[in-house]
CSV table of C-alpha atoms in Angstrom, one decimal:
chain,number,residue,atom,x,y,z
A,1,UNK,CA,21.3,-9.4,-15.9
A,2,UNK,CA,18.8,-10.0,-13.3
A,3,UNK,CA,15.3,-10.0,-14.2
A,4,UNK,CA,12.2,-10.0,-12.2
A,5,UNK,CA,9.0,-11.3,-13.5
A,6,UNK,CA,5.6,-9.6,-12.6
A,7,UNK,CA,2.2,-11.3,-13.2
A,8,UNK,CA,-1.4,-11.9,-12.4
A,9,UNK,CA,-1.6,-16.0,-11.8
A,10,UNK,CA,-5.4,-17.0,-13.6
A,11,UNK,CA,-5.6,-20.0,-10.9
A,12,UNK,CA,-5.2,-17.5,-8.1
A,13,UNK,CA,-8.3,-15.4,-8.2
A,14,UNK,CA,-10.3,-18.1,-9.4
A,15,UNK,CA,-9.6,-20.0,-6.0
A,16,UNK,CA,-10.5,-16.5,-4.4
A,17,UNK,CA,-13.9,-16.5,-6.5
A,18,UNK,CA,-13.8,-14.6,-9.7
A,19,UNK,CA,-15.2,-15.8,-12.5
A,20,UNK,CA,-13.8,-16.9,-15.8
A,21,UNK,CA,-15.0,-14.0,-17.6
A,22,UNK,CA,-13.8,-11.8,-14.8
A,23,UNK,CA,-10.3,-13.9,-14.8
A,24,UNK,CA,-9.9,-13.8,-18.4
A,25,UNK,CA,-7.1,-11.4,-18.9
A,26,UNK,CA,-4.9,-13.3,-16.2
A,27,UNK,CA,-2.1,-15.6,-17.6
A,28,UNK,CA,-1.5,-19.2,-16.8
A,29,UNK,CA,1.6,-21.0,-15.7
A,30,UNK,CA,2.2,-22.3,-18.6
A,31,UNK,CA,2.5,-18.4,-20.2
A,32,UNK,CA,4.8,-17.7,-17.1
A,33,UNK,CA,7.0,-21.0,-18.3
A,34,UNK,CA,7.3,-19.5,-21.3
A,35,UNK,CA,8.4,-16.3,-20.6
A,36,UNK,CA,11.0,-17.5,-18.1
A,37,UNK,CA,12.4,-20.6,-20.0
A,38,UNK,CA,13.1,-17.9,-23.2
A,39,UNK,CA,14.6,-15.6,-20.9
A,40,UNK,CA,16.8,-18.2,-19.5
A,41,UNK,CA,17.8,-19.2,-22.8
A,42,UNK,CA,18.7,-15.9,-24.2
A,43,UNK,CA,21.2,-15.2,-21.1
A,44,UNK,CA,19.1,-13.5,-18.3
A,45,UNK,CA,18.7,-14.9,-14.8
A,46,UNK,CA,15.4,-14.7,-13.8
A,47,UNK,CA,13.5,-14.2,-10.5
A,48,UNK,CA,9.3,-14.7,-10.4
A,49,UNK,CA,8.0,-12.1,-8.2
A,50,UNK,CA,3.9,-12.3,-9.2
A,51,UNK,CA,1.2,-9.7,-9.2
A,52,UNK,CA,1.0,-6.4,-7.2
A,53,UNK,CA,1.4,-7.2,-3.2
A,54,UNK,CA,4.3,-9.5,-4.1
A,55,UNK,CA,6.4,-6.9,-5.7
A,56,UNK,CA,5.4,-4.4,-2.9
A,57,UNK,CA,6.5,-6.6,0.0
A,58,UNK,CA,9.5,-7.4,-2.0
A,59,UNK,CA,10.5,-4.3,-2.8
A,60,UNK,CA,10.2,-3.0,0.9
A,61,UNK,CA,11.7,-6.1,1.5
A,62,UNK,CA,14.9,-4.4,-0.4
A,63,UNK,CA,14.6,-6.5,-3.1
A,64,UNK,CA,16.2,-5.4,-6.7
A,65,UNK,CA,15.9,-6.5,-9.8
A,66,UNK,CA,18.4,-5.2,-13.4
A,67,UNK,CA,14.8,-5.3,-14.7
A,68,UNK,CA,11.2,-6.2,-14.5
A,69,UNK,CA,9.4,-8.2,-17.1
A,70,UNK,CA,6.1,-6.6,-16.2
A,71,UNK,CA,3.0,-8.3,-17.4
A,72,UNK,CA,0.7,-8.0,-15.2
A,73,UNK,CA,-3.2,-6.7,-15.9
A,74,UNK,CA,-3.6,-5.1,-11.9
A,75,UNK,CA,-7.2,-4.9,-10.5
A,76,UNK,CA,-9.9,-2.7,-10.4
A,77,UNK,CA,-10.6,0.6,-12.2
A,78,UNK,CA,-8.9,2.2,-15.6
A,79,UNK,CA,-5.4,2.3,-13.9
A,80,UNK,CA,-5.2,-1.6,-12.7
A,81,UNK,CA,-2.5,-1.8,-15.8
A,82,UNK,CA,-0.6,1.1,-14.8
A,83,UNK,CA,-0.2,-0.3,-11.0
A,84,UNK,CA,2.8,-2.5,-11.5
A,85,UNK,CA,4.9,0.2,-13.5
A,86,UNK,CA,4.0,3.0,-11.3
A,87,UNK,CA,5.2,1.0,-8.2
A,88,UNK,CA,8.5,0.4,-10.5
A,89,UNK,CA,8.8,4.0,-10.8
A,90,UNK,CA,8.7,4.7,-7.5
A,91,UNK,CA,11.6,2.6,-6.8
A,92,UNK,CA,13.3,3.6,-9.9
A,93,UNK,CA,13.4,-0.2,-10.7
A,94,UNK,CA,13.4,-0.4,-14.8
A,95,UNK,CA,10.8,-2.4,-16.6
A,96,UNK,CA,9.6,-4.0,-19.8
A,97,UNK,CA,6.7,-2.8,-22.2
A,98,UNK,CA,4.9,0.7,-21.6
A,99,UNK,CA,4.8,3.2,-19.0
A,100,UNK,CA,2.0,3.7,-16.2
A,101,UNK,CA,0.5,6.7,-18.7
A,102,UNK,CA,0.4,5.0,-21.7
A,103,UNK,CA,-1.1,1.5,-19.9
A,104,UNK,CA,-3.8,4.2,-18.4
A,105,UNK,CA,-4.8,5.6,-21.5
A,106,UNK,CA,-4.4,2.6,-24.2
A,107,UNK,CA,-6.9,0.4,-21.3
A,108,UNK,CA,-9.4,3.4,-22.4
A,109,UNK,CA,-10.7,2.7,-25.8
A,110,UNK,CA,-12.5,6.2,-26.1
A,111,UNK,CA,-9.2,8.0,-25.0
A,112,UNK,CA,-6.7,5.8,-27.0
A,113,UNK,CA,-9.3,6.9,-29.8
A,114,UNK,CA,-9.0,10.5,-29.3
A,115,UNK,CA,-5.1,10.7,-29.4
A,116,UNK,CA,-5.3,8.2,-32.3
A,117,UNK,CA,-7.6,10.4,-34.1
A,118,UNK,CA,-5.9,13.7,-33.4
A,119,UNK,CA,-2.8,12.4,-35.1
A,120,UNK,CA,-4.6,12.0,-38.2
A,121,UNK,CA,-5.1,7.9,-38.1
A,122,UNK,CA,-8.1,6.7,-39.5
A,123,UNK,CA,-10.6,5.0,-36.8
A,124,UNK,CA,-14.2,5.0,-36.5
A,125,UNK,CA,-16.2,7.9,-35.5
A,126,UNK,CA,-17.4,7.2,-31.9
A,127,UNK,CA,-19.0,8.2,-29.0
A,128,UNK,CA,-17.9,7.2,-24.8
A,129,UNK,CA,-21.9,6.7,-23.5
A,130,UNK,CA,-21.6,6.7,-19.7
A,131,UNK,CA,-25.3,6.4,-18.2
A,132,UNK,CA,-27.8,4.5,-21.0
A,133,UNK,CA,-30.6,7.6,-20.9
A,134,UNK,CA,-27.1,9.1,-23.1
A,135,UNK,CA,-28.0,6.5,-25.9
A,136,UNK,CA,-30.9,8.3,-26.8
A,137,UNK,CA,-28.6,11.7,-28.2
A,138,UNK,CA,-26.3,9.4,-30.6
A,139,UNK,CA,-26.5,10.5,-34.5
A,140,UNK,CA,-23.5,8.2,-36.1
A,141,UNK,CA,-25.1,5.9,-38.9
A,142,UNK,CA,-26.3,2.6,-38.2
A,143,UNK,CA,-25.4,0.0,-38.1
A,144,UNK,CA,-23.1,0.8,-34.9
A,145,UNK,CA,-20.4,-1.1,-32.5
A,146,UNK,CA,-21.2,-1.5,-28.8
A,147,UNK,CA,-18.2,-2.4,-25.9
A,148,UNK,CA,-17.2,-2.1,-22.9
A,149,UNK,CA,-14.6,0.6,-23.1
A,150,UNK,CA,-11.9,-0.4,-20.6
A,151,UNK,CA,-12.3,-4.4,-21.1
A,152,UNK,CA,-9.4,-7.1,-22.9
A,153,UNK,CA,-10.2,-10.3,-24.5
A,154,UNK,CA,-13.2,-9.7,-26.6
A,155,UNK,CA,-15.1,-9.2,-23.1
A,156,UNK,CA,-18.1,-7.7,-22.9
A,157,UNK,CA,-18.1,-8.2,-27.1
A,158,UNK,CA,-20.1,-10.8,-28.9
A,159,UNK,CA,-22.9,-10.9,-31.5
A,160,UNK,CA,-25.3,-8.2,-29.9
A,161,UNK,CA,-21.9,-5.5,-30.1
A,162,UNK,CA,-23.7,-5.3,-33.7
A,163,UNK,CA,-26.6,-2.8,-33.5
A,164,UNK,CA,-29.1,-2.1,-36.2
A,165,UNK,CA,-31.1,0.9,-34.5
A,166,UNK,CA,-31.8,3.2,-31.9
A,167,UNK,CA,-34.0,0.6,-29.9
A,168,UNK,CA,-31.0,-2.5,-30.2
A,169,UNK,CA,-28.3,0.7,-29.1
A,170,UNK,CA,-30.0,1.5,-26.3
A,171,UNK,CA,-30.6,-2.2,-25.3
A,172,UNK,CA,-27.0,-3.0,-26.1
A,173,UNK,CA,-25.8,0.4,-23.3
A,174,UNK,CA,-27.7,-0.6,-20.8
A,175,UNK,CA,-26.7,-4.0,-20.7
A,176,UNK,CA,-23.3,-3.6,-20.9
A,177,UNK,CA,-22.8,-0.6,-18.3
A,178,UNK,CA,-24.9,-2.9,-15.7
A,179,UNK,CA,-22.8,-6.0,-16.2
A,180,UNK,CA,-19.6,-4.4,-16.1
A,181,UNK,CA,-20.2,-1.4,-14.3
A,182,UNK,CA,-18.0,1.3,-16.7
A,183,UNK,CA,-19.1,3.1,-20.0
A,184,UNK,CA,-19.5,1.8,-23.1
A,185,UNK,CA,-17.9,2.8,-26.8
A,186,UNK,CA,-20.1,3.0,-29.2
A,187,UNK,CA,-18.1,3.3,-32.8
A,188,UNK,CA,-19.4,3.2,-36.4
A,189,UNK,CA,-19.3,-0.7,-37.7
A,190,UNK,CA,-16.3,-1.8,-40.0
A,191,UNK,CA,-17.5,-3.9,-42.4
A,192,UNK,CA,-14.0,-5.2,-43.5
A,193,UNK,CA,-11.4,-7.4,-43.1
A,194,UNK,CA,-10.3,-7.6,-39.4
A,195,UNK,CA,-6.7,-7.8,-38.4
A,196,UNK,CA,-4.0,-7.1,-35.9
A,197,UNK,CA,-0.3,-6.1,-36.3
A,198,UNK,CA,2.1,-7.4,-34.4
A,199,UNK,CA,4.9,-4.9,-33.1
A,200,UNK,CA,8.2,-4.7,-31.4
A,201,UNK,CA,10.6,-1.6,-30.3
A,202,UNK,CA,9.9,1.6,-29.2
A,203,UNK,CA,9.2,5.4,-31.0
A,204,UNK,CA,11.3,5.3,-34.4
A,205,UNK,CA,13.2,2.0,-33.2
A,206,UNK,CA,9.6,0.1,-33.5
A,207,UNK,CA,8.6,-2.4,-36.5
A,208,UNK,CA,6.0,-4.3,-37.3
A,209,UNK,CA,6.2,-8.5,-37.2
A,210,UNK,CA,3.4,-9.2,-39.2
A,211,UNK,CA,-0.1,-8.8,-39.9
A,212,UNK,CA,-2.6,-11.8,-38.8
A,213,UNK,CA,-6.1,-11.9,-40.4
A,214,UNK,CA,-9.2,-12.7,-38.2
A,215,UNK,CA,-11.1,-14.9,-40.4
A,216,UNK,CA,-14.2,-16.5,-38.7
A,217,UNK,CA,-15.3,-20.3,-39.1
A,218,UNK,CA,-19.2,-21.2,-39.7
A,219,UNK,CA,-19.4,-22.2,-36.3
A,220,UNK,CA,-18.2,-18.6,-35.3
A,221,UNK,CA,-20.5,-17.1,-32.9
A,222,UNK,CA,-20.9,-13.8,-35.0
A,223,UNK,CA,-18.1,-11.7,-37.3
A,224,UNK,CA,-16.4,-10.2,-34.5
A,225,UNK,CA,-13.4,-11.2,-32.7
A,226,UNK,CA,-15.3,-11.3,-29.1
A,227,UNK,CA,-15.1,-12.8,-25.9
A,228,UNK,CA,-16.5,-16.6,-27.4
A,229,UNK,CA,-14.8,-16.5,-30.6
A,230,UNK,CA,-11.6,-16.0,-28.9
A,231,UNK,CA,-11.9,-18.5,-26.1
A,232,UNK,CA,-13.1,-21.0,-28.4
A,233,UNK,CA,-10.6,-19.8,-31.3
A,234,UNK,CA,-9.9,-23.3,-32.7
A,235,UNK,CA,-13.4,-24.1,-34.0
A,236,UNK,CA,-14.5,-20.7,-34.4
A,237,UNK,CA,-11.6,-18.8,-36.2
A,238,UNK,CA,-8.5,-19.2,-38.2
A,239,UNK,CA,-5.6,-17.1,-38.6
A,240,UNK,CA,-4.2,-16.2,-41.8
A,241,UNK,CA,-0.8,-14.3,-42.2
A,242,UNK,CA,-2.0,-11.2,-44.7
A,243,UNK,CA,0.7,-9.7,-46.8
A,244,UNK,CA,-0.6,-8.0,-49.2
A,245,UNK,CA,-0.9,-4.7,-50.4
A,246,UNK,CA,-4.0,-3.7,-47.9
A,247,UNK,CA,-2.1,-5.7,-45.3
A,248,UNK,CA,0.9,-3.5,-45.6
A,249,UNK,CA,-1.2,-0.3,-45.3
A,250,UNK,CA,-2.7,-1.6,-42.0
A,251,UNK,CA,0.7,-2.5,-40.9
A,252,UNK,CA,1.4,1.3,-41.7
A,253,UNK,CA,-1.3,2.8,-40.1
A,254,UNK,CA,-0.9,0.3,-36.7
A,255,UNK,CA,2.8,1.4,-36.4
A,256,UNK,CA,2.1,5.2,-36.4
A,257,UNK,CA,-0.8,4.4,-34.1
A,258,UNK,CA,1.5,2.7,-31.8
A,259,UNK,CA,4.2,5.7,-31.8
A,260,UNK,CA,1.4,8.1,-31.3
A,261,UNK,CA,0.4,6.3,-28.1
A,262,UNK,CA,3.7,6.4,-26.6
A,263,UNK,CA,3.8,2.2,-26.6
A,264,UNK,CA,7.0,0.4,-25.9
A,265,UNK,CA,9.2,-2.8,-26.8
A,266,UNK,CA,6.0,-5.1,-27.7
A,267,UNK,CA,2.7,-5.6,-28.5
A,268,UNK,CA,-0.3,-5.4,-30.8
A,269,UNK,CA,-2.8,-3.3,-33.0
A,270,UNK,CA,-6.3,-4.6,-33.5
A,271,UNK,CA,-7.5,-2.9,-37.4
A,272,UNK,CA,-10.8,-3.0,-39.6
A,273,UNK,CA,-11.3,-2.2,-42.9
A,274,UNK,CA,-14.0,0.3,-43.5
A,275,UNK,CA,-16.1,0.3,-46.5
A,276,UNK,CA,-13.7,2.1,-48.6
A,277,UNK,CA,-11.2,-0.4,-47.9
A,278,UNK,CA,-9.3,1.9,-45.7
A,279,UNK,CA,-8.0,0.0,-42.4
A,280,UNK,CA,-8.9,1.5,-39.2
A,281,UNK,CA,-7.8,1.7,-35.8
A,282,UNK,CA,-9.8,-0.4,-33.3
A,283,UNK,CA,-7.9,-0.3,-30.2
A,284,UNK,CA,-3.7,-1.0,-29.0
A,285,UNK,CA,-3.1,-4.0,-26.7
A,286,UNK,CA,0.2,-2.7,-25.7
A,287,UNK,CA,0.1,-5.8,-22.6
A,288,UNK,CA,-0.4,-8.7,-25.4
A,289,UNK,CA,-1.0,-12.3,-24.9
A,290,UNK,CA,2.1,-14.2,-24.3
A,291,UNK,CA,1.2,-17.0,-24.3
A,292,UNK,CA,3.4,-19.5,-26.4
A,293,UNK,CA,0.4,-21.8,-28.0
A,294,UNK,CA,-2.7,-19.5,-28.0
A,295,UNK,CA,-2.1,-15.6,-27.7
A,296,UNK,CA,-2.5,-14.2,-31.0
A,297,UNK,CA,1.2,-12.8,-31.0
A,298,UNK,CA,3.2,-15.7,-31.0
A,299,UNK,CA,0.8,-17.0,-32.8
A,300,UNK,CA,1.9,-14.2,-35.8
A,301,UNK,CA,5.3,-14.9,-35.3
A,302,UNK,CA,5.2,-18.0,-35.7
A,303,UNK,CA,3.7,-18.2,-39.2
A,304,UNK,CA,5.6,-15.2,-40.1
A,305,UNK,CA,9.3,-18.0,-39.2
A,306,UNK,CA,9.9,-15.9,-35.9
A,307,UNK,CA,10.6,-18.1,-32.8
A,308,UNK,CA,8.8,-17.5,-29.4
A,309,UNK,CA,12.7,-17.1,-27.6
A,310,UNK,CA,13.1,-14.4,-30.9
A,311,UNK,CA,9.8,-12.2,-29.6
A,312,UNK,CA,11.0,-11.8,-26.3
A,313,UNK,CA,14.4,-11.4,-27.4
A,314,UNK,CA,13.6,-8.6,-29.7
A,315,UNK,CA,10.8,-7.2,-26.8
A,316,UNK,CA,14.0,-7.6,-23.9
A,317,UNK,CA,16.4,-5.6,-27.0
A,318,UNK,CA,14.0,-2.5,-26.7
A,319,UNK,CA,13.7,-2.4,-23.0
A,320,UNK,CA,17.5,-3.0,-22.6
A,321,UNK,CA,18.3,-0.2,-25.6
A,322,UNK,CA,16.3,2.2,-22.9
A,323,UNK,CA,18.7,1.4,-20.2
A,324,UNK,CA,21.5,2.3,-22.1
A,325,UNK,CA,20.3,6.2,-22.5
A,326,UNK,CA,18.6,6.4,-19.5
A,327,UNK,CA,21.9,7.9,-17.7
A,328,UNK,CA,20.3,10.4,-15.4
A,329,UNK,CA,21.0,10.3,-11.9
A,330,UNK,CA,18.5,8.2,-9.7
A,331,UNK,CA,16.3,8.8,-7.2
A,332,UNK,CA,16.5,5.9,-5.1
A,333,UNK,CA,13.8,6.2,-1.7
A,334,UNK,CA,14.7,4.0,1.4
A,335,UNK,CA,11.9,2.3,2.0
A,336,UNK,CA,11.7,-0.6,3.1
A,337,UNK,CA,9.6,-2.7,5.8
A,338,UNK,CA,11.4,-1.6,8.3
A,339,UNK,CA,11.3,1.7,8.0
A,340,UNK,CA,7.5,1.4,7.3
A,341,UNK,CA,6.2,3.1,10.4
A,342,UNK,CA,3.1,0.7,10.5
A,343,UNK,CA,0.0,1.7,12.2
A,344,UNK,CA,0.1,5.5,11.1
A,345,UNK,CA,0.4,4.6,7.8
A,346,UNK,CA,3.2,7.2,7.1
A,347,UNK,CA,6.8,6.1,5.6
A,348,UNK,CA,10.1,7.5,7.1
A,349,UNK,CA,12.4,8.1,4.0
């Protein structure tokens, strides 16, 4: 089986000028490597494609692919994730991890919130504050949780996320929607324990690896899992495999989350306890980290005995499973680059 591998290159848009912070969710070679060298080794030929104008030309190109490892993060707005699997649809090329919906709604932590809290999973009581003057009308209990609501790797979190009162909230709202130019989530603060789950499958098929805990080092920036902690992760935090009895109830609650949400064949559930010790839904990361040394879910796997070539093998079992009842019949659109008409920007089918 021939598998194509999709991905946003970090080194890439830093030589075209973003930032770190604004390349932060991009992957390195070495992730890439990874990927391809554990595919290899479970049987699949592999082809790199890279991020979205790659696939495009190839695919008008006329190039196929049995399947699409799809990681890529896309650019620009709350649909960048949904870019590469919606292209894939097009084409009717199959892929790996979640649809273009789900990657849409799960990059929108007030959305994924709504659907989460509608099925009857605990998570924070929260507001979506789009212009800062909106601050002003919030009633939840302080202390409160300030984000950027479409933002990975702890960006846009750090110690002023924790707000005490109406003044710091405000503060915290306007800072955030000027710097990253989207609204914020502002959610009730978990006092608790902070983990995340780590999942595989798909719907009724899916399971839960483990559960990591997020515990923070003195030199920690703050107690929450933001954009420092994270990028500085070995002196700031360590990760302890949790299994007990609360750890299996967060592992419960992040697996109906993750069916509720529609997610597929892998990924991860950040949790918090609340004050009653109940665990809570933060947000779904159904794009995780692959990194082999330092994304948090091979990271889980490894101290719960599960090899990096395992977690994609179990990930590529789900997305292959899919193929196997996905029998209807095809649409298959000719385009291609030459049947691109060019300057009228229309496409002859």
């Amino acid at each position: 089986m021939l598998v194509g591998i999709t991905y946003d290159l970090k080194e890439e848009y830093l030589a075209r000028g973003y930032s770190e912070e604004e390349a932060a969710e991009f992957d390195s070679p070495a992730t890439i490597e990874g990927i391809e060298t554990a595919l290899q080794a479970l049987g699949y030929e592999t082809q790199r494609i890279g991020a979205l104008p790659a696939l495009a030309a190839a695919l008008l190109q006329g190039r196929r692919w049995d399947i699409v490892f799809n990681i890529a993060e896309g650019c620009h707005g709350f649909g960048r994730e949904s870019q590469v699997p919606a292209l894939l649809d097009y084409y009717s090329v199959p892929y790996v991890f979640s649809d273009p919906m789900t990657l849409g709604i799960c990059l929108h932590k007030g959305m994924t919130k709504h659907i989460v809290r509608d099925n009857g999973i605990p998570t924070a009581d929260f507001v979506v504050i789009r212009d800062p003057a909106e601050a002003a009308a919030v009633s939840l209990p302080y202390p409160l949780f300030v984000k950027p609501v479409a933002e990975g790797t702890g960006i846009g979190v750090g110690a002023a996320s924790k707000v005490q009162n109406p003044q710091e909230l405000a503060a915290a709202c306007a800072r955030l929607i000027d710097r990253h130019r989207q609204p914020v989530l502002v959610e009730t603060f978990l006092c608790g324990r902070e983990l995340t789950v780590g999942i595989t499958g798909t719907g009724a098929g899916a399971r839960t690896l483990g559960a990591l805990e997020v515990v923070f080092a003195p030199a920690a920036e703050s107690d929450v899992y933001g954009y420092v902690n994270k990028a500085e992760y070995l002196e700031r935090v360590q990760y302890h495999l949790a299994d007990d009895a609360d750890a299996q109830k967060a592992r419960h609650v992040a697996l109906a989350a993750w069916r509720a949400l529609g997610c597929r064949d892998g990924g991860r559930v950040d949790l918090r306890f609340d004050a009653r010790g109940v665990p809570n839904f933060i947000e779904v990361n159904p794009l995780a980290g692959l990194n082999p040394v330092n994304s948090d879910l091979p990271i889980m796997c490894y101290k719960a005995g599960l090899r990096y070539e395992q977690l994609i093998g179990q990930i590529m079992e789900s997305a292959v499973e899919r193929l196997k009842t996905d029998t209807g019949q095809r649409f298959v659109p000719a385009v291609t680059a030459a049947a691109y008409t060019g300057h009228t920007g229309t496409v002859a089918e």
